[in-house]
mmCIF file with all atom_site columns, C-alpha atoms in Angstrom:
data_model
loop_
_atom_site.group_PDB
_atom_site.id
_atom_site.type_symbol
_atom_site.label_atom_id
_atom_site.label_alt_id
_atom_site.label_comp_id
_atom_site.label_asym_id
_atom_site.label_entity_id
_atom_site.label_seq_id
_atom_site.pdbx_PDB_ins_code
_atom_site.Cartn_x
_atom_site.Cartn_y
_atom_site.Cartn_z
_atom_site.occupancy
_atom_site.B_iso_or_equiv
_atom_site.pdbx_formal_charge
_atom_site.auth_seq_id
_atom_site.auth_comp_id
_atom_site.auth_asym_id
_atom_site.auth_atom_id
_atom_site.pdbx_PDB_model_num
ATOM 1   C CA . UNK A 1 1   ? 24.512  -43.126 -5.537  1.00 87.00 ? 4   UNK A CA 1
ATOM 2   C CA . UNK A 1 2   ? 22.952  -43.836 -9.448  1.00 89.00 ? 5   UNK A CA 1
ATOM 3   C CA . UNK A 1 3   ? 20.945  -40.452 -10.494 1.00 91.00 ? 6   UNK A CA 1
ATOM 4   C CA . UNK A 1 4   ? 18.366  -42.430 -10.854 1.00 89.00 ? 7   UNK A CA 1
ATOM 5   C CA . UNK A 1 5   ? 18.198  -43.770 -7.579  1.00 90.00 ? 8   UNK A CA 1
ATOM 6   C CA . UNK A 1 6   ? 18.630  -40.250 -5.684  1.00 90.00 ? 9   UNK A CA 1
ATOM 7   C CA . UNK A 1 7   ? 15.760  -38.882 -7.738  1.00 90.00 ? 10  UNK A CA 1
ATOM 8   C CA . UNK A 1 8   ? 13.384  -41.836 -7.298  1.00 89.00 ? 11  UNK A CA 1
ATOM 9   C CA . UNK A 1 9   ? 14.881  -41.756 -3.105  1.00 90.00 ? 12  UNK A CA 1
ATOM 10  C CA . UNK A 1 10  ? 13.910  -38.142 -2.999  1.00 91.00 ? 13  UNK A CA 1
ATOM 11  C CA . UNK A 1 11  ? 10.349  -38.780 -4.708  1.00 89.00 ? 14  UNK A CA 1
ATOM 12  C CA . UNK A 1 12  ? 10.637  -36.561 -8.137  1.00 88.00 ? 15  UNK A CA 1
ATOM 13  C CA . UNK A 1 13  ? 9.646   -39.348 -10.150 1.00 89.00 ? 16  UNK A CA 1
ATOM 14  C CA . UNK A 1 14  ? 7.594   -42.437 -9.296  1.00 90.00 ? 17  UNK A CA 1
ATOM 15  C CA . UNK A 1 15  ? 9.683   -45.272 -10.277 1.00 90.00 ? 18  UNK A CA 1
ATOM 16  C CA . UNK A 1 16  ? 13.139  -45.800 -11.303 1.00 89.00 ? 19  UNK A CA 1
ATOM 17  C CA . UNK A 1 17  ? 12.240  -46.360 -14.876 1.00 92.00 ? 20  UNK A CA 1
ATOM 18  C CA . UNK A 1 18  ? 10.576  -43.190 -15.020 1.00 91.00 ? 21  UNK A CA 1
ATOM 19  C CA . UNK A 1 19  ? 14.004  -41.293 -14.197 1.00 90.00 ? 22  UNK A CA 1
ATOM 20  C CA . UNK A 1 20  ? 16.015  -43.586 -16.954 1.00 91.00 ? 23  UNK A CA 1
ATOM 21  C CA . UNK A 1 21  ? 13.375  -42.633 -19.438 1.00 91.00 ? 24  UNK A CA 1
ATOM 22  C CA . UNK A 1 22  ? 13.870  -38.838 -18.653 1.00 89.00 ? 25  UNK A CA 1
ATOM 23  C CA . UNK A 1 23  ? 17.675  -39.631 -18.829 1.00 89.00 ? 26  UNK A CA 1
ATOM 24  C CA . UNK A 1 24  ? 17.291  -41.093 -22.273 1.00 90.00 ? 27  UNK A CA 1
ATOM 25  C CA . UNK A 1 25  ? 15.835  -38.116 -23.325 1.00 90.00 ? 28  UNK A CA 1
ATOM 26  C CA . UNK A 1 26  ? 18.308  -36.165 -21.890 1.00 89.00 ? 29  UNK A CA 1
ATOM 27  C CA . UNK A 1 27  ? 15.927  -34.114 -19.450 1.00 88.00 ? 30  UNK A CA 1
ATOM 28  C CA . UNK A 1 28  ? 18.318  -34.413 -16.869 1.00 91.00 ? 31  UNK A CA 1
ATOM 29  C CA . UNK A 1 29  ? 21.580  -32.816 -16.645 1.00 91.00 ? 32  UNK A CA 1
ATOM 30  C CA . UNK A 1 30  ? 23.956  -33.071 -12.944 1.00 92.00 ? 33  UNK A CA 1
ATOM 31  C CA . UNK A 1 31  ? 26.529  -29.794 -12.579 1.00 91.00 ? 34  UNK A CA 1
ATOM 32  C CA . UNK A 1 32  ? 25.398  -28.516 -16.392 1.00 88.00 ? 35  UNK A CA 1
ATOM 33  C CA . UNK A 1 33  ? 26.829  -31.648 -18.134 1.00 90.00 ? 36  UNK A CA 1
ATOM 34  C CA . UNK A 1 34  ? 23.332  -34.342 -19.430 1.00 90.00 ? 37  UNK A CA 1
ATOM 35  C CA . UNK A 1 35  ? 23.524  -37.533 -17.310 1.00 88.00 ? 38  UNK A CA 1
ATOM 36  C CA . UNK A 1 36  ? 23.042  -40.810 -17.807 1.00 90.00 ? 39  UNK A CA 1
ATOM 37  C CA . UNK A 1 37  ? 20.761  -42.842 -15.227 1.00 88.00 ? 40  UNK A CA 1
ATOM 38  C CA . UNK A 1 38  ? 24.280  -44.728 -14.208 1.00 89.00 ? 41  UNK A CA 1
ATOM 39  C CA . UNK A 1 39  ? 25.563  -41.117 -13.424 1.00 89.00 ? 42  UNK A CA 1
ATOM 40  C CA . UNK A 1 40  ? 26.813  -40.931 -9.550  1.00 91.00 ? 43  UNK A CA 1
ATOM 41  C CA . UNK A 1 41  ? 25.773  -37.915 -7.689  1.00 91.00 ? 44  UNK A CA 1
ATOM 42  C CA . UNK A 1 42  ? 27.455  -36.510 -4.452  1.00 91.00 ? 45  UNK A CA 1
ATOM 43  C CA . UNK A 1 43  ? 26.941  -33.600 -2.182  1.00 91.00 ? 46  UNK A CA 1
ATOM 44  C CA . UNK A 1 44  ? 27.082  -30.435 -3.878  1.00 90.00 ? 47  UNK A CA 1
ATOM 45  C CA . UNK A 1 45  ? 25.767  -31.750 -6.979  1.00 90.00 ? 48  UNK A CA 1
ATOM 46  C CA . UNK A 1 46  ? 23.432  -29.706 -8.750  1.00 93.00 ? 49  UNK A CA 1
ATOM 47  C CA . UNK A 1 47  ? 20.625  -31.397 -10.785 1.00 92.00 ? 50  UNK A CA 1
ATOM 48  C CA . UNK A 1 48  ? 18.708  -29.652 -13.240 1.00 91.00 ? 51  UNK A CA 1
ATOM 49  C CA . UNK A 1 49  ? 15.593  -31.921 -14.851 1.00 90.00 ? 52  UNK A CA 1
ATOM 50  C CA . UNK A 1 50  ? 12.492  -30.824 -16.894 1.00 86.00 ? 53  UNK A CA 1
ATOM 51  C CA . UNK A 1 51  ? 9.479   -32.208 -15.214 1.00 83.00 ? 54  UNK A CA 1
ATOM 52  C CA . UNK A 1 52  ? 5.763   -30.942 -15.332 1.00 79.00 ? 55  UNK A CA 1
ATOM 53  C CA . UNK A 1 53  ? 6.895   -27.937 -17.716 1.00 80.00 ? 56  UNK A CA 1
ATOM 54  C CA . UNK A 1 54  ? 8.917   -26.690 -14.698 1.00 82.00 ? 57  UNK A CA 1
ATOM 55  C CA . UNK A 1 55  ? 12.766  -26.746 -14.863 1.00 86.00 ? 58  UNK A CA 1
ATOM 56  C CA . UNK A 1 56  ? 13.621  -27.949 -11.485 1.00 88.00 ? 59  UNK A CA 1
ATOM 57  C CA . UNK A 1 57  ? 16.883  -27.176 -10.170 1.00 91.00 ? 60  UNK A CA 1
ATOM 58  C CA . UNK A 1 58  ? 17.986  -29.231 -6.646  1.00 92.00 ? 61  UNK A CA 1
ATOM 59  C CA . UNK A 1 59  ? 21.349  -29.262 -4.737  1.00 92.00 ? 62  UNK A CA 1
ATOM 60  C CA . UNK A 1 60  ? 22.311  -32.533 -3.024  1.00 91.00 ? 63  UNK A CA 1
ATOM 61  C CA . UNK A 1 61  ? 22.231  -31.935 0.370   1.00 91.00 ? 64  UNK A CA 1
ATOM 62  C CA . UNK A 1 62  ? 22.982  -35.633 1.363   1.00 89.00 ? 65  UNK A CA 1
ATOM 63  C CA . UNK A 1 63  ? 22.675  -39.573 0.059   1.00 90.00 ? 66  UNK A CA 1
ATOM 64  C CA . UNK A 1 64  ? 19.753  -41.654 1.200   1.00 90.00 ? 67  UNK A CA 1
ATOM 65  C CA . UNK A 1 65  ? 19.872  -45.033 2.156   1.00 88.00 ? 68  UNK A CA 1
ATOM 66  C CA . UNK A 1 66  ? 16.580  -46.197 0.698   1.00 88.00 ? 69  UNK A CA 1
ATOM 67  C CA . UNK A 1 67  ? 13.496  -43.902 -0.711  1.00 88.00 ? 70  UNK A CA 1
ATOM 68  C CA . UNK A 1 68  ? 12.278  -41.617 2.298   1.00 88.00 ? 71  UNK A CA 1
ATOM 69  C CA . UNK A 1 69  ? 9.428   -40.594 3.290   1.00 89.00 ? 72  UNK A CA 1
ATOM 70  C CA . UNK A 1 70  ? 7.685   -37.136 2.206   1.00 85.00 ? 73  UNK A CA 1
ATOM 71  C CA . UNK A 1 71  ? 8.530   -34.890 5.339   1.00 89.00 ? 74  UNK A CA 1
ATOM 72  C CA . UNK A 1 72  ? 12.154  -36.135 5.090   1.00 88.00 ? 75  UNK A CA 1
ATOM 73  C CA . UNK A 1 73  ? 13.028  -35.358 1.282   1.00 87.00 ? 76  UNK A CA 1
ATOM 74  C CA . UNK A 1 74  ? 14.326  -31.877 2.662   1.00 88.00 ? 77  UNK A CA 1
ATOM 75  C CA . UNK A 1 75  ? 17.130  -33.523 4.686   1.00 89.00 ? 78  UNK A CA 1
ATOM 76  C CA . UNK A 1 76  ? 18.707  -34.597 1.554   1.00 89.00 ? 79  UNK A CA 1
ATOM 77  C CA . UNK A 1 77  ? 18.452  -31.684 -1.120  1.00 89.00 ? 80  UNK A CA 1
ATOM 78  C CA . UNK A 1 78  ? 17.579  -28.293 -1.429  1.00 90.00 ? 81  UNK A CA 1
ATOM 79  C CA . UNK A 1 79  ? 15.405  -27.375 -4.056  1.00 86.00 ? 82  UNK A CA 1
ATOM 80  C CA . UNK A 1 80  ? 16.610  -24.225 -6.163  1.00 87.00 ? 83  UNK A CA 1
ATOM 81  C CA . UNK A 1 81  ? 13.833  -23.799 -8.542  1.00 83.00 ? 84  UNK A CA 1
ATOM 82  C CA . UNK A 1 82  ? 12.771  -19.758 -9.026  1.00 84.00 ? 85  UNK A CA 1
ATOM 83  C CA . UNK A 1 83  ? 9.109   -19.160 -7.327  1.00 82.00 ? 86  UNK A CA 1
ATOM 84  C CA . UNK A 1 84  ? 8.641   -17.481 -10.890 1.00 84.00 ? 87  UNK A CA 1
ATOM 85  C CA . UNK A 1 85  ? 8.460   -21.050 -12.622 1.00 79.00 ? 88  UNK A CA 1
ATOM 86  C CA . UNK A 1 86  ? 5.986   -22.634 -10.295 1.00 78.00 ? 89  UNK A CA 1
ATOM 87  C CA . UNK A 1 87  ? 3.608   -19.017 -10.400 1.00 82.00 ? 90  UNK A CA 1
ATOM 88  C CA . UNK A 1 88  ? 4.036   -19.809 -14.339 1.00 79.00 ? 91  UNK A CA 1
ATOM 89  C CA . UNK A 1 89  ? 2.764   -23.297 -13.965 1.00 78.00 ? 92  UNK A CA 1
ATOM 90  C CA . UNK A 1 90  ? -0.184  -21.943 -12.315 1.00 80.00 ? 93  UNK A CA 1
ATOM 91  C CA . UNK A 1 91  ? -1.301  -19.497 -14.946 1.00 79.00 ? 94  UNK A CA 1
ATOM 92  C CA . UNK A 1 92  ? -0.767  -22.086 -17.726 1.00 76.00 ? 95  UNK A CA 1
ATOM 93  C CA . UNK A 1 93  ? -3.446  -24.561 -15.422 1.00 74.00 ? 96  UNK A CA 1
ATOM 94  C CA . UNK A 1 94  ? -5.676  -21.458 -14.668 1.00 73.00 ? 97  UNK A CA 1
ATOM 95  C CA . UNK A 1 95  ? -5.888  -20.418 -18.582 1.00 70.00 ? 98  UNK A CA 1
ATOM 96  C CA . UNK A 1 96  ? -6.271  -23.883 -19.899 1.00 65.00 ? 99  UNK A CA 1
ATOM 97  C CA . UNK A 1 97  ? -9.608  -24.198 -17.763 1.00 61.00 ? 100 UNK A CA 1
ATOM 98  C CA . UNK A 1 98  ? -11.358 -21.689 -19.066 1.00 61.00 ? 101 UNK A CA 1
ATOM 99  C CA . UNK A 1 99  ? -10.292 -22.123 -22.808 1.00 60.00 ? 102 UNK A CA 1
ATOM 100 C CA . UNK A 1 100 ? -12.021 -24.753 -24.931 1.00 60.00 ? 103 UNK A CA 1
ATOM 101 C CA . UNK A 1 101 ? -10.495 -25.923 -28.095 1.00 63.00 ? 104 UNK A CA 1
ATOM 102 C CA . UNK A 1 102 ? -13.124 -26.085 -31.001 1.00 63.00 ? 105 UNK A CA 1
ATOM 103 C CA . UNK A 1 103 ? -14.564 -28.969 -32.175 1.00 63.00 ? 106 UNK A CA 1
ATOM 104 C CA . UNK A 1 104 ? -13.276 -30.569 -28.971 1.00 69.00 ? 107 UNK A CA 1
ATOM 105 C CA . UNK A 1 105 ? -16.350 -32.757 -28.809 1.00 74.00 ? 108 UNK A CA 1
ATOM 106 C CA . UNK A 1 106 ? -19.746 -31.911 -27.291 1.00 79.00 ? 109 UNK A CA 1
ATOM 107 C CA . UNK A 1 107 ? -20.416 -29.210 -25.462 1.00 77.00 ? 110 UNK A CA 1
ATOM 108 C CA . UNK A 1 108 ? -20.552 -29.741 -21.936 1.00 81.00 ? 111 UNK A CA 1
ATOM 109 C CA . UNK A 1 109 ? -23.490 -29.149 -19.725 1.00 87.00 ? 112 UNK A CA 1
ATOM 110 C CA . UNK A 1 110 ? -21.808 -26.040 -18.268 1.00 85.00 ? 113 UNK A CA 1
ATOM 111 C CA . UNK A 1 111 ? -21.586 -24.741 -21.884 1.00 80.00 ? 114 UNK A CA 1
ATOM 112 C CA . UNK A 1 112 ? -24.942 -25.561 -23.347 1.00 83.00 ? 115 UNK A CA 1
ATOM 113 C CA . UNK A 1 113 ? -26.217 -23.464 -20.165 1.00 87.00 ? 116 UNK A CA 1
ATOM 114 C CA . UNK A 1 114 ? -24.136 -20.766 -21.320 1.00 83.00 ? 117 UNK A CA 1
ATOM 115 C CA . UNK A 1 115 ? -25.092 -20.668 -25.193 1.00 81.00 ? 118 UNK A CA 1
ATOM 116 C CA . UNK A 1 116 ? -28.666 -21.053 -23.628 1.00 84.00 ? 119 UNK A CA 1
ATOM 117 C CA . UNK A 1 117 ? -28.354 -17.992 -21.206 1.00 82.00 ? 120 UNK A CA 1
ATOM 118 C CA . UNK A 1 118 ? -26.754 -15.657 -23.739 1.00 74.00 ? 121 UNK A CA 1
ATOM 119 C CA . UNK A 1 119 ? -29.947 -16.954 -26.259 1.00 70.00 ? 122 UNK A CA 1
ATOM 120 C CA . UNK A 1 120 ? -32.466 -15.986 -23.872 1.00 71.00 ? 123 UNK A CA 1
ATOM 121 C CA . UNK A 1 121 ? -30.919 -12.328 -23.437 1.00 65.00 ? 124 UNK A CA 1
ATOM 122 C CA . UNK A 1 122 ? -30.529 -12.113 -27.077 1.00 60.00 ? 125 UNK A CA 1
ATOM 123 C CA . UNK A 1 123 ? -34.360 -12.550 -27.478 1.00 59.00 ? 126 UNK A CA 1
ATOM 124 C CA . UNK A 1 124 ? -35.583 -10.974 -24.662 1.00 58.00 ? 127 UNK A CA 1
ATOM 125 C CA . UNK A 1 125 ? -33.615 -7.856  -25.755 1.00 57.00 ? 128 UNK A CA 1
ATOM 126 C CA . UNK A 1 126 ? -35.327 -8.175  -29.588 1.00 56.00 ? 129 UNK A CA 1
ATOM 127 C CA . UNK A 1 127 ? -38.824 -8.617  -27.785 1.00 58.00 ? 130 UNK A CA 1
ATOM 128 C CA . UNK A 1 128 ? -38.265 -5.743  -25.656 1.00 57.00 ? 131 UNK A CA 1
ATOM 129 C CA . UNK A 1 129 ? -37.879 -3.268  -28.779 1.00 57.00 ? 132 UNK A CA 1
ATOM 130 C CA . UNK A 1 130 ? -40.861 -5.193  -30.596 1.00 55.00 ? 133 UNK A CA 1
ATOM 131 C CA . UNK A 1 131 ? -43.191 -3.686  -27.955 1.00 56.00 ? 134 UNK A CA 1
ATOM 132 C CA . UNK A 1 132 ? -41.740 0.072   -28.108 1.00 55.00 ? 135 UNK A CA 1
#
């Protein structure tokens, strides 16, 4: 079976235009040489692709007739990847919600209360020491 194919079969990607794209850009490489989306795979391959800043590493396991369904996409690979890569994925989501690039647009309501908060102990601090 086309590269292509097996990844769209095993739901990695969305379409099959998706995978040739990622093959273009030589994301996707099938027992460490880059692949083309015309590339057959067999059992025993192992396919190593960049996708969602996680290198994902699979083992063919078997060939699909058509694209399965979710619960059956372990019947026909393994998937390799390091538990490390997917804990790093989470850090980069957890530390890109609470950062806010300036000048990034408006300040959102969450942030106005903030500034406002952080004003009102500000001057409730100065009035304190007024009255000493």
């Amino acid at each position: 079976m086309r590269i292509d194919k097996y990844l769209w079969c095993v739901r990695y990607y969305k379409t099959r235009n998706m995978v040739t794209e990622a093959c273009k850009k030589n994301q996707i490489t099938v027992n460490g040489q880059i692949a083309k989306p015309s590339k057959e795979v067999f059992p025993t391959d192992r396919i190593t692709f960049r996708k969602d800043q996680i290198t994902q590493i699979i083992t063919v396991l078997d060939i699909p007739q058509n694209r399965v369904g979710a619960k059956l996409v372990d019947i026909y690979q393994k998937n390799e990847t390091p538990p490390e890569a997917f804990a790093h994925l989470e850090m980069l989501k957890l530390s890109k919600e609470h950062s806010r690039r300036t000048g990034a647009g408006r300040p959102t309501k969450k942030d106005r209360r903030d500034i406002d908060d952080y004003g009102d102990d500000f001057y409730d601090d100065e009035e304190d020491h007024d009255e000493n």
